[in-house]
Amino acid sequence: DAGVIQSPRHEVTEMGQEVTLRCKPISGHDYLFWYRQTMMRGLELLIYFNNNVPIDDSGMPEDRFSAKMPNASFSTLKIQPSEPRDSAVYFCASSLPGGYQHFGDGTRLSIL
Amino acid sequence: GENVEQHPSTLSVQEGDSAVIKCTYSDSASNYFPWYKQELGKGPQLIIDIRSNVGEKKDQRIAVTLNKTAKHFSLHITETQPEDSAVYFCAASSSGGSARQLTFGSGTQLTVLP
C-alpha cells in the first residue's frame, strides 16, 4: 500500500502565479478530501469528492480555488491567481465508504 | 455546523507518565470521533477512533473515552515514550452517510521528556 501521494512536497511561487497541487489517492478508495492547514485556522476541509464527483465545496475559500478529479486515481487543487494569504500546508486524504481518512504528507505552499 | 474544542494546546510529561487530551463537540448528532497523530513534516495519521455506540476503546497504550451526554471525549496515553512526542488532533463527524466529513480540534503539542 503506497498511501496517498501528493506532489510537489514544497512549492514556492510569486503572488499572482497559478499553482497546481496534485494528489493520488489510495487505490480503491471512493472518497477524496482536500484540506488546508494553517496556524491560525487549523485543519480545514476545502472540498471532497465521491467517485470523482465533487460533493461539497463549501469550504473552498474563494473563486480563485478550484479542484478537479478527472479519474479515480488523480485529483488537482488549483489556485489562480495565488496570494500570500494562501500560504499553508495543503493535505489530500482518501477513504473507503464509512472508513477512516488516510492523509498524504502534504504540500507546503509559500506565496511570496 | 460542528465545533470542536481541544485542550490543552501544549502538554509536557515525563517519560513513563500518562498524558490526557480532552475535546468537546457541539453537534449532538456527531457519531464518529477519530484521533490523529501528526509528526513534523508528515500528514496526520489515525491512531484510534470511536463510534457513538461505544463508551471506551483501548489499543495497547492508547485509550479513548466518550461521554455523549456531556459531549466530550478524551485520549489517554499511558507509559509515554519519547516517540509519542507529536501534535495530536481530535475530530468529530456528524455525517449520516458514508463520507465522514471531519471537523478537527486545534491540536495538542505533546512533548515527552526523557
XYZ file of N, CA and C in Angstrom:
678
model
N 0.851 -1.195 0.000
C 0.000 0.000 0.000
C 0.883 1.239 0.000
N 0.823 2.017 -1.111
C 1.722 3.153 -1.250
C 1.243 4.357 -0.481
N 0.000 4.350 -0.020
C -0.511 5.500 0.685
C -0.931 6.585 -0.283
N -1.419 7.701 0.267
C -1.814 8.856 -0.530
C -0.546 9.613 -0.926
N -0.432 9.911 -2.203
C 0.778 10.557 -2.699
C 0.451 11.966 -3.177
N 1.168 12.942 -2.647
C 0.963 14.333 -3.035
C 2.234 14.894 -3.661
N 2.023 15.776 -4.638
C 3.157 16.460 -5.248
C 2.759 17.869 -5.667
N 3.691 18.808 -5.659
C 5.028 18.666 -5.090
C 4.975 18.669 -3.567
N 6.059 18.370 -2.880
C 6.090 18.450 -1.427
C 6.246 19.897 -0.975
N 6.951 20.668 -1.750
C 7.140 22.089 -1.444
C 6.952 22.892 -2.724
N 6.336 24.059 -2.584
C 6.135 24.945 -3.726
C 6.320 26.373 -3.252
N 7.211 27.076 -3.913
C 7.412 28.495 -3.634
C 7.184 29.239 -4.932
N 6.298 30.215 -4.902
C 5.999 30.946 -6.115
C 5.628 32.380 -5.768
N 5.581 33.196 -6.780
C 5.275 34.604 -6.548
C 3.783 34.869 -6.663
N 3.375 35.844 -5.940
C 1.984 36.295 -5.957
C 1.511 36.503 -7.391
N 0.294 36.020 -7.662
C -0.284 36.191 -8.981
C -0.103 34.992 -9.896
N 0.826 34.107 -9.539
C 1.071 32.938 -10.364
C 0.020 31.858 -10.104
N -0.159 30.980 -11.069
C -1.050 29.829 -10.909
C -0.306 28.709 -10.201
N -0.992 28.077 -9.271
C -0.404 26.968 -8.517
C -1.292 25.742 -8.701
N -0.690 24.602 -8.974
C -1.434 23.353 -9.097
C -0.847 22.312 -8.160
N -1.677 21.808 -7.263
C -1.283 20.751 -6.337
C -1.918 19.451 -6.797
N -1.190 18.346 -6.606
C -1.638 17.065 -7.151
C -1.761 16.007 -6.072
N -2.682 15.083 -6.312
C -2.925 14.031 -5.329
C -3.293 12.734 -6.031
N -2.669 11.667 -5.558
C -3.042 10.314 -5.995
C -3.576 9.583 -4.776
N -4.874 9.250 -4.753
C -5.437 8.575 -3.588
C -5.043 7.102 -3.547
N -5.352 6.457 -2.448
C -5.119 5.022 -2.332
C -6.073 4.296 -3.291
N -5.545 3.343 -4.008
C -6.346 2.621 -4.987
C -7.551 1.961 -4.320
N -8.724 2.171 -4.939
C -9.943 1.571 -4.411
C -10.733 2.457 -3.478
N -10.120 3.569 -3.047
C -10.837 4.498 -2.167
C -11.799 5.340 -2.984
N -13.058 5.425 -2.518
C -14.089 6.149 -3.252
C -14.130 7.632 -2.924
N -13.584 7.989 -1.771
C -13.686 9.382 -1.316
C -12.308 10.043 -1.315
N -12.303 11.304 -1.740
C -11.071 12.093 -1.723
C -11.385 13.449 -1.127
N -10.518 13.880 -0.208
C -10.713 15.127 0.521
C -9.487 16.017 0.354
N -9.736 17.310 0.246
C -8.655 18.311 0.262
C -8.810 19.173 1.518
N -7.695 19.330 2.262
C -7.665 20.145 3.478
C -6.578 21.205 3.357
N -6.745 22.266 4.151
C -5.711 23.283 4.296
C -5.385 23.399 5.774
N -4.094 23.487 6.095
C -3.674 23.615 7.486
C -2.858 24.888 7.676
N -3.320 25.746 8.579
C -2.592 26.957 8.954
C -2.571 27.063 10.470
N -1.645 27.859 10.979
C -1.572 28.059 12.422
C -2.840 28.720 12.939
N -3.350 29.675 12.159
C -4.495 30.451 12.643
C -5.796 29.657 12.597
N -5.991 28.868 11.554
C -7.294 28.232 11.344
C -7.266 26.719 11.495
N -6.088 26.153 11.738
C -6.003 24.706 11.922
C -6.246 23.953 10.631
N -6.827 22.765 10.762
C -7.130 21.908 9.611
C -8.552 22.169 9.150
N -8.674 22.627 7.914
C -9.989 22.942 7.370
C -10.264 22.097 6.127
N -11.471 21.542 6.050
C -11.882 20.822 4.856
C -12.249 21.826 3.765
N -11.662 21.657 2.594
C -11.951 22.551 1.471
C -13.040 21.971 0.572
N -12.874 20.717 0.186
C -13.786 20.073 -0.752
C -13.601 18.573 -0.643
N -14.660 17.815 -0.975
C -14.464 16.388 -1.094
C -15.241 15.811 -2.268
N -14.729 14.699 -2.781
C -15.276 14.015 -3.936
C -15.727 12.599 -3.549
N -16.750 12.149 -4.240
C -17.166 10.752 -4.151
C -17.237 10.206 -5.570
N -16.497 9.145 -5.824
C -16.469 8.568 -7.172
C -16.231 9.642 -8.234
N -15.261 10.505 -7.961
C -14.777 11.543 -8.881
C -15.715 12.746 -8.993
N -16.832 12.744 -8.297
C -17.798 13.838 -8.381
C -17.670 14.732 -7.142
N -17.536 16.063 -7.319
C -17.476 16.942 -6.142
C -18.807 16.935 -5.407
N -18.764 16.692 -4.109
C -19.983 16.591 -3.313
C -20.223 17.854 -2.482
N -19.179 18.367 -1.860
C -19.327 19.539 -1.002
C -18.091 20.409 -1.149
N -18.274 21.587 -1.729
C -17.153 22.520 -1.896
C -17.357 23.775 -1.056
N -18.169 23.676 -0.022
C -18.490 24.856 0.786
C -17.282 25.411 1.532
N -16.237 24.615 1.670
C -15.037 25.082 2.348
C -14.044 25.787 1.446
N -14.268 25.793 0.167
C -13.364 26.467 -0.771
C -13.454 27.963 -0.497
N -12.321 28.599 -0.198
C -12.381 29.975 0.301
C -12.847 30.999 -0.730
N -12.439 30.865 -1.950
C -12.776 31.867 -2.949
C -12.822 31.234 -4.326
N -13.319 32.012 -5.288
C -13.357 31.527 -6.663
C -11.972 31.305 -7.245
N -10.967 31.800 -6.592
C -9.597 31.583 -7.072
C -9.186 30.119 -6.899
N -9.918 29.399 -6.056
C -9.619 28.000 -5.793
C -10.550 27.111 -6.625
N -9.978 26.087 -7.231
C -10.786 25.107 -7.946
C -10.153 23.731 -7.781
N -10.983 22.704 -7.813
C -10.489 21.327 -7.673
C -11.175 20.441 -8.686
N -10.416 19.478 -9.197
C -10.953 18.534 -10.162
C -10.505 17.128 -9.829
N -11.267 16.179 -10.301
C -10.886 14.771 -10.166
C -11.257 14.075 -11.472
N -10.383 14.123 -12.460
C -10.706 13.583 -13.783
C -10.843 12.063 -13.819
N -10.209 11.382 -12.857
C -10.361 9.930 -12.774
C -10.115 9.481 -11.337
N -10.305 8.206 -11.097
C -10.260 7.686 -9.728
C -8.876 7.733 -9.096
N -7.848 7.988 -9.887
C -6.501 7.935 -9.330
C -5.787 9.283 -9.348
N -6.516 10.374 -9.575
C -5.833 11.654 -9.683
C -6.777 12.807 -9.387
N -6.274 13.763 -8.599
C -7.030 14.974 -8.329
C -6.074 16.153 -8.287
N -6.578 17.335 -8.649
C -5.790 18.559 -8.569
C -6.539 19.624 -7.799
N -5.773 20.464 -7.118
C -6.284 21.669 -6.477
C -5.510 22.832 -7.081
N -6.234 23.775 -7.664
C -5.583 24.862 -8.376
C -5.938 26.190 -7.730
N -4.960 27.057 -7.658
C -5.162 28.413 -7.149
C -4.686 29.377 -8.230
N -5.597 30.230 -8.669
C -5.270 31.176 -9.723
C -6.152 32.415 -9.616
N -5.566 33.604 -9.386
C -4.171 33.849 -9.085
C -3.871 33.623 -7.608
N -2.655 33.259 -7.287
C -2.284 32.994 -5.905
C -1.996 34.307 -5.158
N -2.206 34.287 -3.837
C -1.960 35.425 -2.971
C -1.165 34.957 -1.748
N -0.433 35.862 -1.114
C 0.369 35.458 0.068
C -0.451 34.766 1.153
N -1.720 35.155 1.321
C -2.540 34.550 2.381
C -2.929 33.107 2.052
N -2.620 32.637 0.862
C -2.858 31.230 0.512
C -1.746 30.327 1.027
N -0.693 30.920 1.546
C 0.427 30.126 2.074
C -0.066 29.240 3.210
N 0.192 27.948 3.097
C -0.320 26.957 4.052
C 0.236 25.596 3.652
N -0.121 24.582 4.449
C 0.132 23.207 4.036
C -1.197 22.631 3.569
N -1.205 22.065 2.382
C -2.413 21.503 1.802
C -2.297 19.975 1.829
N -3.316 19.351 2.410
C -3.335 17.898 2.519
C -4.452 17.319 1.665
N -4.167 16.158 1.137
C -5.149 15.334 0.457
C -5.338 14.080 1.310
N -6.567 13.588 1.385
C -6.863 12.361 2.115
C -7.849 11.541 1.297
N -7.824 10.230 1.506
C -8.802 9.375 0.832
C -9.340 8.349 1.806
N -10.503 7.811 1.479
C -11.107 6.818 2.359
C -12.039 5.903 1.576
N -12.302 4.767 2.189
C -13.380 3.893 1.734
C -14.691 4.414 2.299
N -15.837 4.003 1.784
C -17.115 4.411 2.379
C -17.179 4.017 3.852
N -17.438 4.994 4.723
C -17.521 4.720 6.145
C -16.198 4.455 6.821
N -15.125 4.559 6.070
C -13.808 4.267 6.623
C -13.097 5.515 7.115
N -11.957 5.309 7.760
C -11.233 6.486 8.233
C -10.398 7.080 7.104
N -10.042 8.346 7.266
C -9.310 9.050 6.223
C -7.812 8.831 6.374
N -7.199 8.502 5.243
C -5.748 8.345 5.156
C -5.196 9.621 4.526
N -4.266 10.258 5.211
C -3.719 11.521 4.728
C -2.387 11.311 4.010
N -2.153 12.150 2.999
C -0.825 12.256 2.421
C 0.053 13.136 3.298
N 1.298 13.332 2.874
C 2.233 14.130 3.666
C 2.195 15.618 3.323
N 1.299 16.004 2.454
C 1.033 17.413 2.238
C 1.952 18.123 1.267
N 1.492 19.287 0.826
C 2.292 20.208 0.022
C 2.414 21.501 0.811
N 3.649 21.890 1.107
C 3.881 23.160 1.811
C 3.991 24.251 0.753
N 3.028 25.149 0.744
C 2.937 26.207 -0.270
C 3.307 27.553 0.329
N 4.241 28.228 -0.322
C 4.633 29.570 0.091
C 4.435 30.506 -1.080
N 3.628 31.543 -0.873
C 3.374 32.552 -1.903
C 4.077 33.835 -1.474
N 5.038 34.264 -2.270
C 5.842 35.444 -1.908
C 5.206 36.739 -2.431
N -23.037 24.447 12.212
C -22.121 23.359 11.978
C -21.430 22.923 13.236
N -20.660 21.866 13.126
C -19.944 21.299 14.270
C -18.797 22.211 14.703
N -18.576 22.257 16.020
C -17.439 22.986 16.587
C -16.747 22.062 17.587
N -15.446 21.897 17.424
C -14.681 21.016 18.305
C -13.611 21.828 19.022
N -13.609 21.760 20.342
C -12.599 22.446 21.141
C -11.688 21.412 21.796
N -10.401 21.716 21.800
C -9.407 20.763 22.281
C -8.505 21.441 23.306
N -8.201 20.700 24.397
C -7.344 21.216 25.458
C -6.490 20.092 26.029
N -5.257 20.374 26.473
C -4.594 21.674 26.370
C -3.964 21.855 24.987
N -3.435 23.029 24.712
C -2.760 23.248 23.440
C -1.334 22.713 23.470
N -0.726 22.700 24.653
C 0.589 22.089 24.828
C 0.579 21.253 26.095
N 1.354 20.173 26.088
C 1.401 19.254 27.217
C 2.787 18.636 27.278
N 3.442 18.772 28.415
C 4.749 18.145 28.619
C 4.636 17.147 29.753
N 5.139 15.952 29.532
C 5.107 14.905 30.547
C 6.463 14.209 30.592
N 6.748 13.608 31.732
C 7.968 12.823 31.866
C 7.736 11.448 31.237
N 8.783 10.935 30.631
C 8.704 9.591 30.064
C 8.193 8.615 31.119
N 7.210 7.796 30.686
C 6.633 6.826 31.609
C 5.344 7.299 32.258
N 5.140 8.611 32.277
C 3.896 9.146 32.834
C 2.763 9.024 31.814
N 1.544 9.333 32.261
C 0.379 9.314 31.379
C 0.091 10.719 30.847
N -0.548 10.758 29.690
C -0.963 12.027 29.082
C -2.446 11.932 28.752
N -3.165 13.015 29.016
C -4.602 13.060 28.727
C -4.911 14.327 27.938
N -5.609 14.160 26.839
C -6.038 15.278 25.995
C -7.555 15.217 25.888
N -8.193 16.391 26.038
C -9.657 16.414 26.100
C -10.255 17.240 24.964
N -11.407 16.792 24.464
C -12.120 17.524 23.417
C -13.601 17.568 23.733
N -14.222 18.669 23.356
C -15.668 18.786 23.436
C -16.212 19.090 22.049
N -17.434 18.669 21.782
C -18.059 18.930 20.497
C -19.437 19.527 20.723
N -19.976 20.151 19.685
C -21.226 20.889 19.852
C -22.442 20.191 19.256
N -22.236 19.402 18.216
C -23.358 18.804 17.485
C -23.705 17.442 18.102
N -24.876 17.366 18.706
C -25.280 16.119 19.353
C -25.481 14.980 18.359
N -25.539 15.311 17.054
C -25.682 14.270 16.036
C -24.348 13.627 15.670
N -23.245 14.154 16.157
C -21.934 13.576 15.848
C -21.862 12.154 16.357
N -21.309 11.266 15.526
C -21.327 9.851 15.867
C -19.999 9.136 15.618
N -18.974 9.886 15.237
C -17.682 9.268 14.943
C -16.589 10.218 15.387
N -15.606 9.682 16.163
C -14.608 10.547 16.803
C -13.220 9.919 16.654
N -12.469 10.356 15.642
C -11.115 9.827 15.458
C -10.078 10.719 16.140
N -8.933 10.133 16.424
C -7.769 10.854 16.918
C -6.617 10.617 15.936
N -5.953 11.727 15.586
C -4.841 11.656 14.656
C -3.573 12.168 15.317
N -2.459 11.576 14.917
C -1.138 11.998 15.374
C -0.390 12.568 14.178
N 0.185 13.765 14.342
C 0.926 14.385 13.256
C 2.351 14.663 13.685
N 3.290 14.041 13.011
C 4.702 14.289 13.254
C 5.190 15.364 12.298
N 6.291 15.985 12.645
C 6.803 17.115 11.890
C 7.028 16.742 10.430
N 6.463 17.526 9.533
C 6.654 17.296 8.107
C 5.830 16.166 7.531
N 4.927 15.616 8.323
C 4.106 14.491 7.868
C 2.627 14.854 7.934
N 1.804 14.030 7.291
C 0.367 14.204 7.391
C -0.167 13.530 8.643
N -1.369 13.917 9.070
C -1.984 13.267 10.229
C -2.192 11.773 9.971
N -1.932 10.973 11.011
C -2.126 9.531 10.911
C -3.093 9.088 12.011
N -4.081 8.293 11.640
C -5.059 7.818 12.623
C -4.379 6.931 13.658
N -4.678 7.191 14.936
C -4.148 6.315 15.982
C -5.245 5.508 16.663
N -6.444 6.063 16.735
C -7.572 5.351 17.319
C -8.838 6.115 16.979
N -9.961 5.426 16.899
C -11.246 6.094 16.687
C -12.316 5.384 17.494
N -13.410 6.090 17.702
C -14.511 5.533 18.485
C -15.826 5.983 17.876
N -16.769 5.093 17.899
C -18.100 5.415 17.412
C -19.031 5.640 18.586
N -20.162 6.312 18.320
C -21.000 6.806 19.416
C -21.716 5.712 20.176
N -21.703 4.487 19.680
C -22.364 3.407 20.403
C -21.421 2.701 21.380
N -20.224 3.264 21.537
C -19.211 2.680 22.425
C -18.732 3.763 23.388
N -18.526 3.420 24.645
C -18.092 4.403 25.628
C -16.589 4.478 25.789
N -15.902 3.383 25.451
C -14.457 3.350 25.643
C -13.850 2.346 24.660
N -12.645 2.675 24.218
C -11.916 1.780 23.326
C -10.446 1.861 23.656
N -9.773 0.710 23.650
C -8.372 0.686 24.039
C -7.552 -0.075 23.005
N -6.342 0.432 22.752
C -5.410 -0.235 21.859
C -4.021 -0.094 22.455
N -3.581 -1.104 23.157
C -2.273 -1.125 23.824
C -2.170 0.058 24.787
N -1.280 1.009 24.542
C -1.087 2.114 25.495
C -2.051 3.283 25.261
N -2.891 3.164 24.270
C -3.782 4.266 23.910
C -5.230 3.886 24.186
N -5.987 4.812 24.761
C -7.407 4.586 25.014
C -8.171 5.871 24.731
N -9.400 5.716 24.339
C -10.276 6.868 24.132
C -11.575 6.613 24.881
N -12.090 7.639 25.547
C -13.367 7.552 26.231
C -14.318 8.581 25.641
N -15.583 8.254 25.640
C -16.609 9.119 25.068
C -17.761 9.264 26.039
N -18.154 10.498 26.309
C -19.320 10.803 27.122
C -20.299 11.572 26.254
N -21.280 10.878 25.711
C -22.223 11.513 24.786
C -23.110 12.537 25.476
N -23.445 12.285 26.722
C -24.311 13.206 27.446
C -23.638 14.566 27.603
N -22.373 14.521 27.974
C -21.618 15.750 28.183
C -20.992 16.255 26.892
N -21.041 15.472 25.844
C -20.445 15.801 24.551
C -18.957 16.082 24.683
N -18.262 15.140 25.322
C -16.814 15.253 25.326
C -16.173 13.878 25.221
N -14.962 13.878 24.702
C -14.189 12.645 24.542
C -12.725 12.948 24.820
N -12.013 11.924 25.259
C -10.640 12.118 25.721
C -9.723 11.029 25.188
N -8.468 11.425 25.005
C -7.411 10.482 24.609
C -6.489 10.283 25.802
N -6.207 9.027 26.109
C -5.321 8.693 27.204
C -4.143 7.888 26.655
N -2.947 8.364 26.940
C -1.742 7.626 26.550
C -1.004 7.262 27.832
N -0.811 5.984 28.054
C -0.087 5.533 29.251
C 1.345 5.176 28.896
N 2.190 5.161 29.926
C 3.608 4.781 29.762
C 4.230 5.502 28.568
N 4.118 6.814 28.581
C 4.570 7.600 27.427
C 6.052 7.379 27.126
N 6.371 7.460 25.834
C 7.734 7.280 25.345
C 8.108 8.489 24.491
N 9.397 8.773 24.331
C 9.792 9.947 23.528
C 9.188 9.951 22.131
N 8.979 8.774 21.544
C 8.393 8.729 20.201
C 6.911 9.090 20.174
N 6.309 9.261 21.348
C 4.928 9.755 21.397
C 4.869 11.272 21.186
N 6.003 11.938 21.237
C 6.039 13.389 21.040
C 5.572 13.727 19.619
N 4.536 14.563 19.531
C 3.919 14.915 18.249
C 2.754 15.857 18.543
N 2.057 16.270 17.478
C 0.816 17.028 17.645
C -0.353 16.054 17.476
N -1.284 16.099 18.399
C -2.442 15.213 18.375
C -3.703 16.041 18.095
N -4.527 15.541 17.194
C -5.776 16.194 16.826
C -6.953 15.276 17.114
N -7.978 15.836 17.724
C -9.246 15.133 17.795
C -10.129 15.644 16.669
N -11.159 14.889 16.342
C -12.093 15.301 15.301
C -13.450 14.680 15.582
N -14.458 15.267 14.975
C -15.814 14.757 15.114
C -16.496 14.796 13.760
N -17.393 13.837 13.566
C -18.137 13.771 12.306
C -19.595 13.513 12.591
N -20.442 14.335 11.984
C -21.876 14.133 12.124
C -22.500 13.702 10.803
N -21.664 13.325 9.847
C -22.191 12.920 8.542
C -23.017 11.656 8.691
N -24.197 11.665 8.130
C -25.037 10.489 8.215
C -24.700 9.449 7.175
N -24.020 9.885 6.124
C -23.727 8.959 5.041
C -22.385 8.291 5.190
N -21.858 7.796 4.103
C -20.604 7.047 4.172
C -19.380 7.940 4.063
N -19.566 9.231 3.814
C -18.435 10.155 3.815
C -18.351 10.786 5.188
N -17.244 10.600 5.858
C -17.118 11.138 7.204
C -16.452 12.512 7.121
N -17.279 13.549 7.012
C -16.748 14.907 6.990
C -16.305 15.261 8.392
N -15.026 15.534 8.547
C -14.447 15.746 9.860
C -14.284 17.229 10.188
N -14.592 17.575 11.435
C -14.240 18.877 11.999
C -13.168 18.606 13.043
N -12.012 19.249 12.882
C -10.862 18.987 13.735
C -10.775 19.986 14.884
N -10.230 19.506 16.003
C -9.813 20.398 17.067
C -8.540 21.121 16.669
N -8.089 22.018 17.534
C -6.957 22.879 17.208
C -5.602 22.229 17.453
N -5.593 21.041 18.044
C -4.338 20.311 18.206
C -3.695 20.490 19.572
N -2.964 19.463 20.002
C -2.197 19.482 21.246
C -0.774 19.049 20.939
N 0.190 19.920 21.251
C 1.597 19.565 21.083
C 2.034 18.815 22.333
N 2.259 17.502 22.192
C 2.709 16.673 23.310
C 4.219 16.501 23.242
N 4.872 16.803 24.341
C 6.314 16.592 24.453
C 6.569 15.628 25.601
N 7.254 14.537 25.294
C 7.611 13.556 26.315
C 9.087 13.736 26.626
N 9.358 14.119 27.854
C 10.721 14.431 28.277
C 11.427 13.177 28.772
N 12.634 12.917 28.255
C 13.345 11.690 28.652
C 13.894 11.799 30.078
